Coordinates of C-alpha atoms and ligand atoms in Angstrom, one line a residue:
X27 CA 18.5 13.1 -22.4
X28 CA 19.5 15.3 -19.6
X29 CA 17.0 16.0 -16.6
X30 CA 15.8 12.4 -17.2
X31 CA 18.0 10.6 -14.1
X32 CA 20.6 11.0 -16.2
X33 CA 22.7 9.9 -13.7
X34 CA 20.9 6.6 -12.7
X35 CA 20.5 8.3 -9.3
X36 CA 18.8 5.3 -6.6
X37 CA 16.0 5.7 -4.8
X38 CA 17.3 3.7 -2.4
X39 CA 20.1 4.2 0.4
X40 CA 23.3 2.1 0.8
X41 CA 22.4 2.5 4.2
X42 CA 19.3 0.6 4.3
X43 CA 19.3 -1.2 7.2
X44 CA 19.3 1.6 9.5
X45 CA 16.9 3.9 7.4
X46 CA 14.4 1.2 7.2
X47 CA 15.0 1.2 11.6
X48 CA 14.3 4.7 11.5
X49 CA 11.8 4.6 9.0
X50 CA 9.7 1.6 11.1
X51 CA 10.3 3.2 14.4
X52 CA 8.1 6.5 13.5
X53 CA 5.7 4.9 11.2
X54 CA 4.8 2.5 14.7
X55 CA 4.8 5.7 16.5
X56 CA 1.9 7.3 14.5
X57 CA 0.3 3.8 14.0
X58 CA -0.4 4.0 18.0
X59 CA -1.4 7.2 17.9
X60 CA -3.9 6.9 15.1
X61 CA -5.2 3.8 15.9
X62 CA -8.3 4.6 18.2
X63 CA -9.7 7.3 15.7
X64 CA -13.3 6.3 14.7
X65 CA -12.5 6.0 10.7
X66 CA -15.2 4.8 8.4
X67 CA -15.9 6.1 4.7
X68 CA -16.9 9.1 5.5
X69 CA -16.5 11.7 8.4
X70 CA -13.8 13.0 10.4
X71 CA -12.1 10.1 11.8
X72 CA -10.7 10.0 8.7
X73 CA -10.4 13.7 8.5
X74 CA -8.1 13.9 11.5
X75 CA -5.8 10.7 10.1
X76 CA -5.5 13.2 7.1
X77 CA -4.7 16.1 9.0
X78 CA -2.2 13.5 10.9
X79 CA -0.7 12.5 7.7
X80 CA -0.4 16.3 6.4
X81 CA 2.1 16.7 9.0
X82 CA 4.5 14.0 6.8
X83 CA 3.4 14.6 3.5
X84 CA 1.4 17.3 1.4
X85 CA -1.9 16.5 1.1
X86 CA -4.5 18.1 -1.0
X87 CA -7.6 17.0 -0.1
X88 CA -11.4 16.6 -2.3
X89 CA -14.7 17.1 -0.3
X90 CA -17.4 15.3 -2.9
X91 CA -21.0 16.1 -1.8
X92 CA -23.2 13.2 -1.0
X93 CA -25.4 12.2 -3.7
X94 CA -23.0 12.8 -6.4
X95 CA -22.8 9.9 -9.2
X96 CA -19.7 8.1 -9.6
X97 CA -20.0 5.5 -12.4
X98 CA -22.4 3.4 -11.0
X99 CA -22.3 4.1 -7.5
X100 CA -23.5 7.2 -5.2
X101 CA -21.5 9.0 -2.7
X102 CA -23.3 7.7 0.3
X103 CA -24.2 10.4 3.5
X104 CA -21.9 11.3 6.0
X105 CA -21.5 9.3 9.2
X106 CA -20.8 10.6 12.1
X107 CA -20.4 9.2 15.1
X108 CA -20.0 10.4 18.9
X109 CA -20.6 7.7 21.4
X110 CA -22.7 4.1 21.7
X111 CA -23.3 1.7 24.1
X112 CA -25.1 -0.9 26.1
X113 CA -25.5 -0.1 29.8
X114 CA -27.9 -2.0 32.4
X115 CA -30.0 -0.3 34.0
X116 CA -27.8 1.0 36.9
X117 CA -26.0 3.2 33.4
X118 CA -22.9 0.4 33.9
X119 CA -21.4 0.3 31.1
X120 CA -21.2 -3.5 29.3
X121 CA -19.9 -2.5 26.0
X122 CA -18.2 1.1 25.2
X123 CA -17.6 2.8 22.2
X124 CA -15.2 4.8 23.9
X125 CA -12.9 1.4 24.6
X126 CA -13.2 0.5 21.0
X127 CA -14.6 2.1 17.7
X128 CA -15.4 -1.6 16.3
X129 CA -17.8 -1.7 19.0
X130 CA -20.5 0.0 16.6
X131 CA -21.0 -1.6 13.4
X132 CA -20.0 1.3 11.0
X133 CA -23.2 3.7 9.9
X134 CA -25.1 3.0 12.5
X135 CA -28.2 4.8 12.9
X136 CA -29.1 6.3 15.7
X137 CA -30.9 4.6 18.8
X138 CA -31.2 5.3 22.3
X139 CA -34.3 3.0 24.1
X140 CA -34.5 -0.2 26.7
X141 CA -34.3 -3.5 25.0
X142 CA -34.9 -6.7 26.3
X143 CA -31.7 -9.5 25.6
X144 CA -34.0 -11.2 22.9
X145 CA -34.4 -7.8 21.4
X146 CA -30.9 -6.7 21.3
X147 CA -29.8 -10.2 20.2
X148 CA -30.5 -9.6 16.3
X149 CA -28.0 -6.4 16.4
X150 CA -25.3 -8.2 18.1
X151 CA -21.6 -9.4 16.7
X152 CA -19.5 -11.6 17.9
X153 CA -17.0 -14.5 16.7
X154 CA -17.8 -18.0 19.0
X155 CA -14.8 -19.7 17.6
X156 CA -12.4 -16.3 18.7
X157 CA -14.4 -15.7 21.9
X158 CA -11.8 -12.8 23.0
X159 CA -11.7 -11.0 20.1
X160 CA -14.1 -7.9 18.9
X161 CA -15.4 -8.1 15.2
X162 CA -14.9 -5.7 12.8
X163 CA -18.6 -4.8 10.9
X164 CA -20.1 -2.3 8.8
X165 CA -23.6 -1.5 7.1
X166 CA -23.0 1.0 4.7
X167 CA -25.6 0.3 2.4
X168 CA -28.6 -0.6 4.5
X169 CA -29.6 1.5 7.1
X170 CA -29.5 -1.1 10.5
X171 CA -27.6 -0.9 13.7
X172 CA -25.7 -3.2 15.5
X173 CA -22.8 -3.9 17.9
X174 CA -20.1 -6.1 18.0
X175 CA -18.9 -7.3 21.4
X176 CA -16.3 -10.0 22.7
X177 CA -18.1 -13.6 22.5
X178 CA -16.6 -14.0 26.2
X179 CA -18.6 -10.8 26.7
X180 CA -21.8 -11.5 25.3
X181 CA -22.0 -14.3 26.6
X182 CA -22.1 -13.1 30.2
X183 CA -24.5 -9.8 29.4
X184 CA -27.4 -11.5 31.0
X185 CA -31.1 -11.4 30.3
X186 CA -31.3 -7.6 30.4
X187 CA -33.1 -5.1 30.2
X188 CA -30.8 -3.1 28.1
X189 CA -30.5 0.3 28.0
X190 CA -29.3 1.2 24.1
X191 CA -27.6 4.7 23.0
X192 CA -25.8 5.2 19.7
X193 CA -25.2 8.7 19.2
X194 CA -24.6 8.7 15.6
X195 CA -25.7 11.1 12.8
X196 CA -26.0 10.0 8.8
X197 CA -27.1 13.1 6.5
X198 CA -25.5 14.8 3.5
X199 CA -22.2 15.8 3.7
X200 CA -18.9 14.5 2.0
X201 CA -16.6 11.9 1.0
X202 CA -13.0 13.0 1.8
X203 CA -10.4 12.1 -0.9
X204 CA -6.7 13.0 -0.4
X205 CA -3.6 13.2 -2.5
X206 CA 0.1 13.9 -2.8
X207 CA 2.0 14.7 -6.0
X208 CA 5.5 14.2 -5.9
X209 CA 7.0 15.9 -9.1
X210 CA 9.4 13.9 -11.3
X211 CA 11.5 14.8 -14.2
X212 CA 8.6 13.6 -16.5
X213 CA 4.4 13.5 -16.4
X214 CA 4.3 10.2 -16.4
X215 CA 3.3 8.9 -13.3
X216 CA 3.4 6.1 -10.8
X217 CA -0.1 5.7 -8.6
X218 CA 0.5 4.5 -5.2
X219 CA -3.4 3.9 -3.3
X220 CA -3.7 3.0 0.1
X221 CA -7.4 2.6 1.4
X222 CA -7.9 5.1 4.9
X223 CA -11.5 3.3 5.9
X224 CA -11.1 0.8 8.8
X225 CA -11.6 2.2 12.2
X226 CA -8.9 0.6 15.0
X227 CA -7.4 -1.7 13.0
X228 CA -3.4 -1.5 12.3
X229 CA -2.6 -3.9 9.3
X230 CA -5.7 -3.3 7.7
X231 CA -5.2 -0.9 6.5
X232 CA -3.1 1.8 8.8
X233 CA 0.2 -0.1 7.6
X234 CA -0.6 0.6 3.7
X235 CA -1.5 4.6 4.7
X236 CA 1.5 4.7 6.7
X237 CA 4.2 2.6 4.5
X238 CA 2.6 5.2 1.4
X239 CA 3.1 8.0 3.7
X240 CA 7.0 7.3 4.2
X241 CA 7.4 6.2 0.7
X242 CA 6.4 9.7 -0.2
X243 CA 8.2 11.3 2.2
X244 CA 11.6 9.5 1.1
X245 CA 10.8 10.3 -2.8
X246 CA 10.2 13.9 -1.7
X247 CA 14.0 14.2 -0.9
X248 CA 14.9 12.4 -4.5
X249 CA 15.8 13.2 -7.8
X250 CA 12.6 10.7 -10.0
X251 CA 12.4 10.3 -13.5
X252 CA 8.6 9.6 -12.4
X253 CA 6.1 11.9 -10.8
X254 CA 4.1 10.2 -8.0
X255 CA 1.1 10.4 -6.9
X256 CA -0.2 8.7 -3.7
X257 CA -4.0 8.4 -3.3
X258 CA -5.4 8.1 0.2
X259 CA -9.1 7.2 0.2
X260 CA -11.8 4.8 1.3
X261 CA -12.1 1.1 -0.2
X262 CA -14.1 0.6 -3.0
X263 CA -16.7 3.7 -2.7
X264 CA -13.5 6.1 -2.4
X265 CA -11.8 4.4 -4.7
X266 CA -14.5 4.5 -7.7
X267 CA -15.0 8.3 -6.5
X268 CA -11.0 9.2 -6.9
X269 CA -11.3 7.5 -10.6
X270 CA -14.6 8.9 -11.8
X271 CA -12.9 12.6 -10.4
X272 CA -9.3 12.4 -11.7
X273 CA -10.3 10.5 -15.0
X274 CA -7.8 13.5 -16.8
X275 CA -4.7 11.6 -14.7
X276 CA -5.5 8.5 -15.5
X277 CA -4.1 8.5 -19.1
X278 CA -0.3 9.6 -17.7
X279 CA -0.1 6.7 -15.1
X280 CA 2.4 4.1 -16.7
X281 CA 2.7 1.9 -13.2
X282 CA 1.1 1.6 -9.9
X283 CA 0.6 -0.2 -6.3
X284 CA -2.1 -0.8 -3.9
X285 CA -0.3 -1.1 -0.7
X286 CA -2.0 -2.6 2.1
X287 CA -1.4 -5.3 4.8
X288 CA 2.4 -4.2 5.3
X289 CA 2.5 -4.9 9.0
X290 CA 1.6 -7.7 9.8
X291 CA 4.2 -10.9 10.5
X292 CA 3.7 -12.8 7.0
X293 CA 5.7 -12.9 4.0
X294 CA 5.0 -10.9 1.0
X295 CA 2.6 -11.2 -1.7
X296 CA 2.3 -9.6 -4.8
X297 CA -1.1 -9.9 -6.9
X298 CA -0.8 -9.5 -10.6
X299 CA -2.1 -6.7 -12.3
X300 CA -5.3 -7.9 -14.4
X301 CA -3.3 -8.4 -17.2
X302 CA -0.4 -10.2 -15.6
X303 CA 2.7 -9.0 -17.3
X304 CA 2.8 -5.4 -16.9
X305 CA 6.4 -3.7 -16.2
X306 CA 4.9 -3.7 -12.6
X307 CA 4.5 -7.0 -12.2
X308 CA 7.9 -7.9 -13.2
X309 CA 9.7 -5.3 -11.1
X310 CA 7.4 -6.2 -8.2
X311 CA 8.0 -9.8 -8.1
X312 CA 12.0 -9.3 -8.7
X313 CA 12.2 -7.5 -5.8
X314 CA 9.6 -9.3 -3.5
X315 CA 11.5 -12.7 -4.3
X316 CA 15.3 -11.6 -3.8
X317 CA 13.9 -10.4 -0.8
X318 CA 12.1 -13.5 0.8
X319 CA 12.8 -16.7 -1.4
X320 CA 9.4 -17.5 -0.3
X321 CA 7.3 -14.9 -1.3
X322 CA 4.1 -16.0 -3.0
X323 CA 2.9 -14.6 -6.6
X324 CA -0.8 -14.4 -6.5
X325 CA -2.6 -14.0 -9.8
X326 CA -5.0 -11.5 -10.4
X327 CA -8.8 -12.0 -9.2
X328 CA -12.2 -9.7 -9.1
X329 CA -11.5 -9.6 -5.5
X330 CA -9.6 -7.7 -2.5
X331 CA -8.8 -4.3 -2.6
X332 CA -8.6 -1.9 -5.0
X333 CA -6.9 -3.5 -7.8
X334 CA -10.5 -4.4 -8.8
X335 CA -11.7 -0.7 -9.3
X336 CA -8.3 -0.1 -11.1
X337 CA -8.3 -3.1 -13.1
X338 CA -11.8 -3.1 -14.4
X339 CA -12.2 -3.4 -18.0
X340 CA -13.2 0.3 -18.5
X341 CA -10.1 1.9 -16.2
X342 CA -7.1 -1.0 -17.0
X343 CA -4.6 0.7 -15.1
X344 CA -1.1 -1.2 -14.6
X345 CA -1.9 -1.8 -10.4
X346 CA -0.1 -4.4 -9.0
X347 CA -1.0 -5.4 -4.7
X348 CA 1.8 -5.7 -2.5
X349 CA 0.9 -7.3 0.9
X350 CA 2.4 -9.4 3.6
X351 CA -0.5 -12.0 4.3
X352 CA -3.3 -11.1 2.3
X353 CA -6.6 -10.2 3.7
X354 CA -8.7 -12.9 5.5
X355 CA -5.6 -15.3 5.6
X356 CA -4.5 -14.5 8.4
X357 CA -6.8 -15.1 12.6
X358 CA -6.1 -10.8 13.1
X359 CA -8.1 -9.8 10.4
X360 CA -11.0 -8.0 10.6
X361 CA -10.9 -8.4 14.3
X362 CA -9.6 -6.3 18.0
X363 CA -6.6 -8.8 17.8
X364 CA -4.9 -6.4 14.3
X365 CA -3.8 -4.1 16.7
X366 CA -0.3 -2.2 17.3
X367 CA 1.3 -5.6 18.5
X368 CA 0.9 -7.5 15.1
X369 CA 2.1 -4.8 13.7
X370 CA 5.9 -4.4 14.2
X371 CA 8.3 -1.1 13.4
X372 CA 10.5 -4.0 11.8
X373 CA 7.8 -5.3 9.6
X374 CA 7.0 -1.7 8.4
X375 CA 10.6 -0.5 8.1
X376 CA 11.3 -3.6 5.8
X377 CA 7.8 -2.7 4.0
X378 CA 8.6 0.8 3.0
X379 CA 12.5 -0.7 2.1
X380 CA 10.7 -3.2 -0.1
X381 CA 8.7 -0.6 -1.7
X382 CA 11.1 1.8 -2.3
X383 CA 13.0 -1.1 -4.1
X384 CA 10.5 -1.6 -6.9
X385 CA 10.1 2.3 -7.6
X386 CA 13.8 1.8 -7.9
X387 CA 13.7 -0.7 -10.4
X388 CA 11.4 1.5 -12.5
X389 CA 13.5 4.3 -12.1
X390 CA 16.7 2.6 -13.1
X391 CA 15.8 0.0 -15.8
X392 CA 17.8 0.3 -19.6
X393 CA 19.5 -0.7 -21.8
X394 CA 23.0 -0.5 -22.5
X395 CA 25.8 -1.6 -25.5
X396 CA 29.1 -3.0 -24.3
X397 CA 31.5 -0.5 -26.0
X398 CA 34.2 -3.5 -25.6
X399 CA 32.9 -6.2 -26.7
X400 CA 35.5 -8.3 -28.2
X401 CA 36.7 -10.6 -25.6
X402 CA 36.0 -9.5 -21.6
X403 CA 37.9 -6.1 -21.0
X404 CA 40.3 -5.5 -18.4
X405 CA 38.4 -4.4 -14.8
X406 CA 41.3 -4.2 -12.7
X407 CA 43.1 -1.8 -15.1
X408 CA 40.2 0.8 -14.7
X409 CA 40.0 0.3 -11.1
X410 CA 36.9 -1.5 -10.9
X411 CA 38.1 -4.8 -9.6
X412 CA 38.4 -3.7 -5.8
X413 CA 38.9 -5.9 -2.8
X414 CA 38.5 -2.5 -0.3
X415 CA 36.4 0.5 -0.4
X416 CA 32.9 1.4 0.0
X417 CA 31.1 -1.7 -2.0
X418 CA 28.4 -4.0 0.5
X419 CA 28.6 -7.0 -2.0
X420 CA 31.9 -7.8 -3.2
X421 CA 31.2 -11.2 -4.8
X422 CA 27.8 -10.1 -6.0
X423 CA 29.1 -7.0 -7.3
X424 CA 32.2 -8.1 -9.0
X425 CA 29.8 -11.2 -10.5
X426 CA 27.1 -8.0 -11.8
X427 CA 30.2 -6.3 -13.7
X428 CA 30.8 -9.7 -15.8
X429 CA 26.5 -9.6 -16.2
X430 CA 26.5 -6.7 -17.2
X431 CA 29.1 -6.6 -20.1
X432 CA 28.5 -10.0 -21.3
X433 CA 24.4 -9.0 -22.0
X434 CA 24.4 -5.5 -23.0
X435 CA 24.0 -5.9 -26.4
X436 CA 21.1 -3.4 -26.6
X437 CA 18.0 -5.6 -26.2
X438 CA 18.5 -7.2 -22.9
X439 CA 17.7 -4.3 -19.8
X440 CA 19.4 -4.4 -16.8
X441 CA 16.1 -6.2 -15.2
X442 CA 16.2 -9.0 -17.6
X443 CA 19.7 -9.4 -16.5
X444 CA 19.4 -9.3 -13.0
X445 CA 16.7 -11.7 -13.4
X446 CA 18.6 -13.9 -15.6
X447 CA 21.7 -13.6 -13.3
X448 CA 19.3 -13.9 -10.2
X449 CA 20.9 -11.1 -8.6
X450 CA 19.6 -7.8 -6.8
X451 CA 18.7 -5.2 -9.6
X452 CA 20.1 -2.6 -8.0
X453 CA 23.7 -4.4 -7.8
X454 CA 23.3 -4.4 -11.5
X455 CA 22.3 -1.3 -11.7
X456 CA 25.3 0.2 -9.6
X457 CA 27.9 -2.0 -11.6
X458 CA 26.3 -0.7 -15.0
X459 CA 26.4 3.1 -13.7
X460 CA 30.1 2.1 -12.9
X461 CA 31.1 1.1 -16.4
X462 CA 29.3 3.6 -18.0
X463 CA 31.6 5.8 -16.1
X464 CA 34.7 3.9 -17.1
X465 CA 33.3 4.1 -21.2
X466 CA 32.8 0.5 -21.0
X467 CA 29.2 0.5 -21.7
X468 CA 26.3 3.4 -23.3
X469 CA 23.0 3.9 -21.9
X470 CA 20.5 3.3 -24.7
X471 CA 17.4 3.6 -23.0
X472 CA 15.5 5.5 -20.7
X473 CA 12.1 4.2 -20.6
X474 CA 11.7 1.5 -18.1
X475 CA 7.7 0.9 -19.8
X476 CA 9.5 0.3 -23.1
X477 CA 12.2 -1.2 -22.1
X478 CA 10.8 -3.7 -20.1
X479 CA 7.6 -4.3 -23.0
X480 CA 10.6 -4.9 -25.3
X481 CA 11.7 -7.8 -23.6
X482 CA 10.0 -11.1 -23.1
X483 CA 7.8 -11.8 -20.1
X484 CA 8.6 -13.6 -17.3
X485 CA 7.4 -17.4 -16.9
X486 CA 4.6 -17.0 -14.3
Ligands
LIG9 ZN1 -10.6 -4.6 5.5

């Protein structure tokens, strides 16, 4: 079994606490400074992110002409867009693309004429009962035009006229599709998909393509028993596109995330995968709830993000979510006010921490046999009873030696036990590492898929 972490290698830092500072700090760094680009499905706001990202990680990017079919869908025409706004008639400004890409409701066609207010009032956005805050909007599907202004704004534009411009351009070009492929010791592969669509907007979903971005960036420097493969692309239309294009991958991935919403100030959520007790939904919610005691479980539903292009009946793959507060549940969303203050360096750092923790778990799960077990054999003897040296969790850690021996007996993996013992896997996983060392216990597993489909569920 050599060259398969062999060695039980972690994923994850004893340091934590200060990589996940570090880790948070630059992530916010490139949140502000990718912020303002004009992303939408298609075009080059989301080129330049790319390119952005391409500085951190690998990319290899797919160009997919318009018009091509992709299951049941059609690459839509490129969008591009270079200015919009409403002016009076002195050319004032009154609302400004330039201030704010969620001015223009995304695919715009082009106008420029006069308008009077009752004219313009049918393509105007705005939220009455969050009068401060701009709207986020799209048209993707039906060619219209539209704006989407401040309520406080709107309300004062007056009666007009209006002069109109939105410099804009939708004809055949490409959807842009990027990916990083981070070799493990084996082809099978964990998917990590971050959606790269929304235009100014931090948590949704700039925190998923960053947290990705940083998780891939970590693994690049590790030793994996899995190869993975992070998948940057548009919601819904980008994802369909990636599957219908990389259907010859799909077979080889045994776990996977949709990260998104990692920003912002709530606690963490983990949706289900469609099928509910997939290895991933088990090392997910371990992790999510030692972390925050009141994490929230959410079952799987036809709706949100992703997971429902992955977990359609035809594709099945085993994609959890992880998110803080999921989308619409929290006043930010889809609005000016998700922005580079909700969004915190700590609240990233302790995503891509959180993250890294379940790839850990699949890394490290087995099973091992107690080589002694008649009676509890003697710690302090082999020098693992220590009241000094380089251990974080003395209690915990001396507690996950006694786990570990008393349920390795073959069928039980180190998950089940942690769970069981309610302790941190990875303590469990360091103490069993330990007495393998020591001959007091044999790694009889490998295969965190099988081992963890050996063992029973956990109650939902
Ligand atoms: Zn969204």
């Amino acid at each position: 079994m050599t060259g398969i972490n062999d060695r039980n290698t972690a994923i994850v830092d004893t340091e934590t606490a200060a990589a996940a500072t570090a880790a948070g700090n630059a992530m916010h760094e490139l949140l502000r400074e990718l912020l303002p680009l004009p992303r939408s499905i298609t075009g080059d706001g989301v080129r330049q992110t790319l390119a952005a990202l391409h500085m951190r990680l690998p990319l290899t990017t797919s160009e997919i002409p318009s018009g091509t079919a992709v299951f049941d869908w059609t690459v839509p025409d490129e969008w591009h867009i270079e200015d919009a706004y409403i002016a009076d008639m002195s050319g004032r400004r009154l609302v400004d693309f330039h201030a704010s890409a969620l001015h223009v409701v995304g695919y715009s066609t082009p106008v420029d004429a006069t308008y009077s207010r009752d004219e313009l009032e049918p393509h105007l956005h705005s939220l009455p009962d969050q009068p401060d805050l701009i709207p986020y909007r799209t048209a993707y599907y039906a060619p219209s035009w539209g704006f989407c202004l401040s309520h406080r704004v709107r309300e004062s534009l007056g009666t007009g006229p209006f002069r109109v411009v939105i410099r804009s351009r939708l004809a055949p070009g490409h959807l842009t599709l990027a990916e990083a492929v981070i070799p493990g010791a084996t082809d099978d592969e964990v998917l990590l998909f971050a959606h790269d669509c929304h235009p100014a907007l931090a948590n949704d979903n700039l925190s998923g393509v960053l947290v990705a971005t940083w998780v891939g960036q970590h693994l690049r420097t590790r030793r994996t028993r899995y190869t993975y493969r992070i998948v940057f692309a548009p919601a819904t239309i980008g994802s369909i596109t990636w599957l219908a294009h990389r259907r010859d991958v799909l077979p080889r991935i045994r776990h996977g995330l949709v990260l998104s919403l990692l920003g912002g100030p709530g606690r963490f959520h983990y949706k289900l995968t469609r099928e509910g007790t997939r290895p991933i939904d088990r090392a997910a919610w371990h992790v999510v709830h030692a972390t925050d005691a009141a994490a929230t479980r959410l079952p799987f539903s036809p709706w949100g993000y992703d997971e429902r292009q992955f977990g359609s009946p035809g594709i099945d793959l085993p994609m959890g979510r992880l998110t803080r507060t999921p989308n619409g549940a929290f006043p930010e969303y889809h609005t000016s006010a998700d922005d580079a203050t909700l969004v915190t360096a700590a609240q990233l750092g302790e995503s891509w921490l959180t993250v890294l923790r379940i790839l850990d778990v699949l890394e490290r799960d087995a099973t091992y046999v107690n080589l002694a077990p008649y009676g509890e054999p003697q710690l302090g003897r082999r020098g693992l009873y220590r009241t000094t040296g380089g251990h974080q969790h003395i209690p915990e850690r001396q507690l996950a030696l006694l786990w570990m021996l008393n349920q390795s007996d073959g069928r039980e993996s180190v998950l089940g036990i942690a769970e069981r013992a309610e302790l941190p896997f990875a303590v469990l996983a360091d103490a069993a590492t330990d007495l393998e060392a020591v001959g007091l216990l044999r790694r009889q597993t490998d295969r965190a898929e099988r081992v963890v489909s050996l063992s029973a569920p956990a109650p939902l």
